[in-house]
Amino acid sequence: ENSQIRLVSCGGPFDDGTGHYLDNVIAYGTII
């Protein structure tokens, strides 16, 4: 009941100075 999943991944351009991506991609899912 009310099961969900979330996926957080890197996105957007890569910042060579910090070594990180500038954005995140977040996807949500719900069992139907």
mmCIF file of C-alpha atoms in Angstrom:
data_model
loop_
_atom_site.group_PDB
_atom_site.id
_atom_site.type_symbol
_atom_site.label_atom_id
_atom_site.label_comp_id
_atom_site.label_asym_id
_atom_site.label_seq_id
_atom_site.Cartn_x
_atom_site.Cartn_y
_atom_site.Cartn_z
ATOM 1 C CA GLU A 1 0.000 0.000 0.000
ATOM 2 C CA ASN A 2 1.348 3.415 -1.048
ATOM 3 C CA SER A 3 4.659 1.991 -2.339
ATOM 4 C CA GLN A 4 6.806 4.482 -4.214
ATOM 5 C CA ILE A 5 10.238 4.673 -5.793
ATOM 6 C CA ARG A 6 12.492 7.664 -6.443
ATOM 7 C CA LEU A 7 15.538 7.819 -8.683
ATOM 8 C CA VAL A 8 18.012 10.684 -8.321
ATOM 9 C CA SER A 9 20.650 10.977 -11.027
ATOM 10 C CA CYS A 10 23.147 13.546 -12.281
ATOM 11 C CA GLY A 11 22.154 15.781 -15.166
ATOM 12 C CA GLY A 12 22.959 18.977 -16.981
ATOM 13 C CA PRO A 13 26.420 20.217 -17.817
ATOM 14 C CA PHE A 14 29.488 18.970 -15.952
ATOM 15 C CA ASP A 15 31.494 21.537 -13.976
ATOM 16 C CA ASP A 16 35.181 20.676 -14.318
ATOM 17 C CA GLY A 17 36.037 23.089 -11.493
ATOM 18 C CA THR A 18 33.944 21.307 -8.868
ATOM 19 C CA GLY A 19 33.901 17.855 -10.453
ATOM 20 C CA HIS A 20 30.098 17.738 -10.225
ATOM 21 C CA TYR A 21 27.128 18.017 -12.542
ATOM 22 C CA LEU A 22 25.163 21.242 -12.222
ATOM 23 C CA ASP A 23 21.685 19.654 -12.144
ATOM 24 C CA ASN A 24 19.896 16.584 -10.855
ATOM 25 C CA VAL A 25 17.234 14.503 -12.566
ATOM 26 C CA ILE A 26 14.591 13.169 -10.179
ATOM 27 C CA ALA A 27 12.056 10.549 -11.287
ATOM 28 C CA TYR A 28 9.113 9.417 -9.146
ATOM 29 C CA GLY A 29 7.102 6.262 -9.554
ATOM 30 C CA THR A 30 4.041 4.790 -7.852
ATOM 31 C CA ILE A 31 2.734 1.240 -8.084
ATOM 32 C CA ILE A 32 -0.674 1.168 -9.756
#
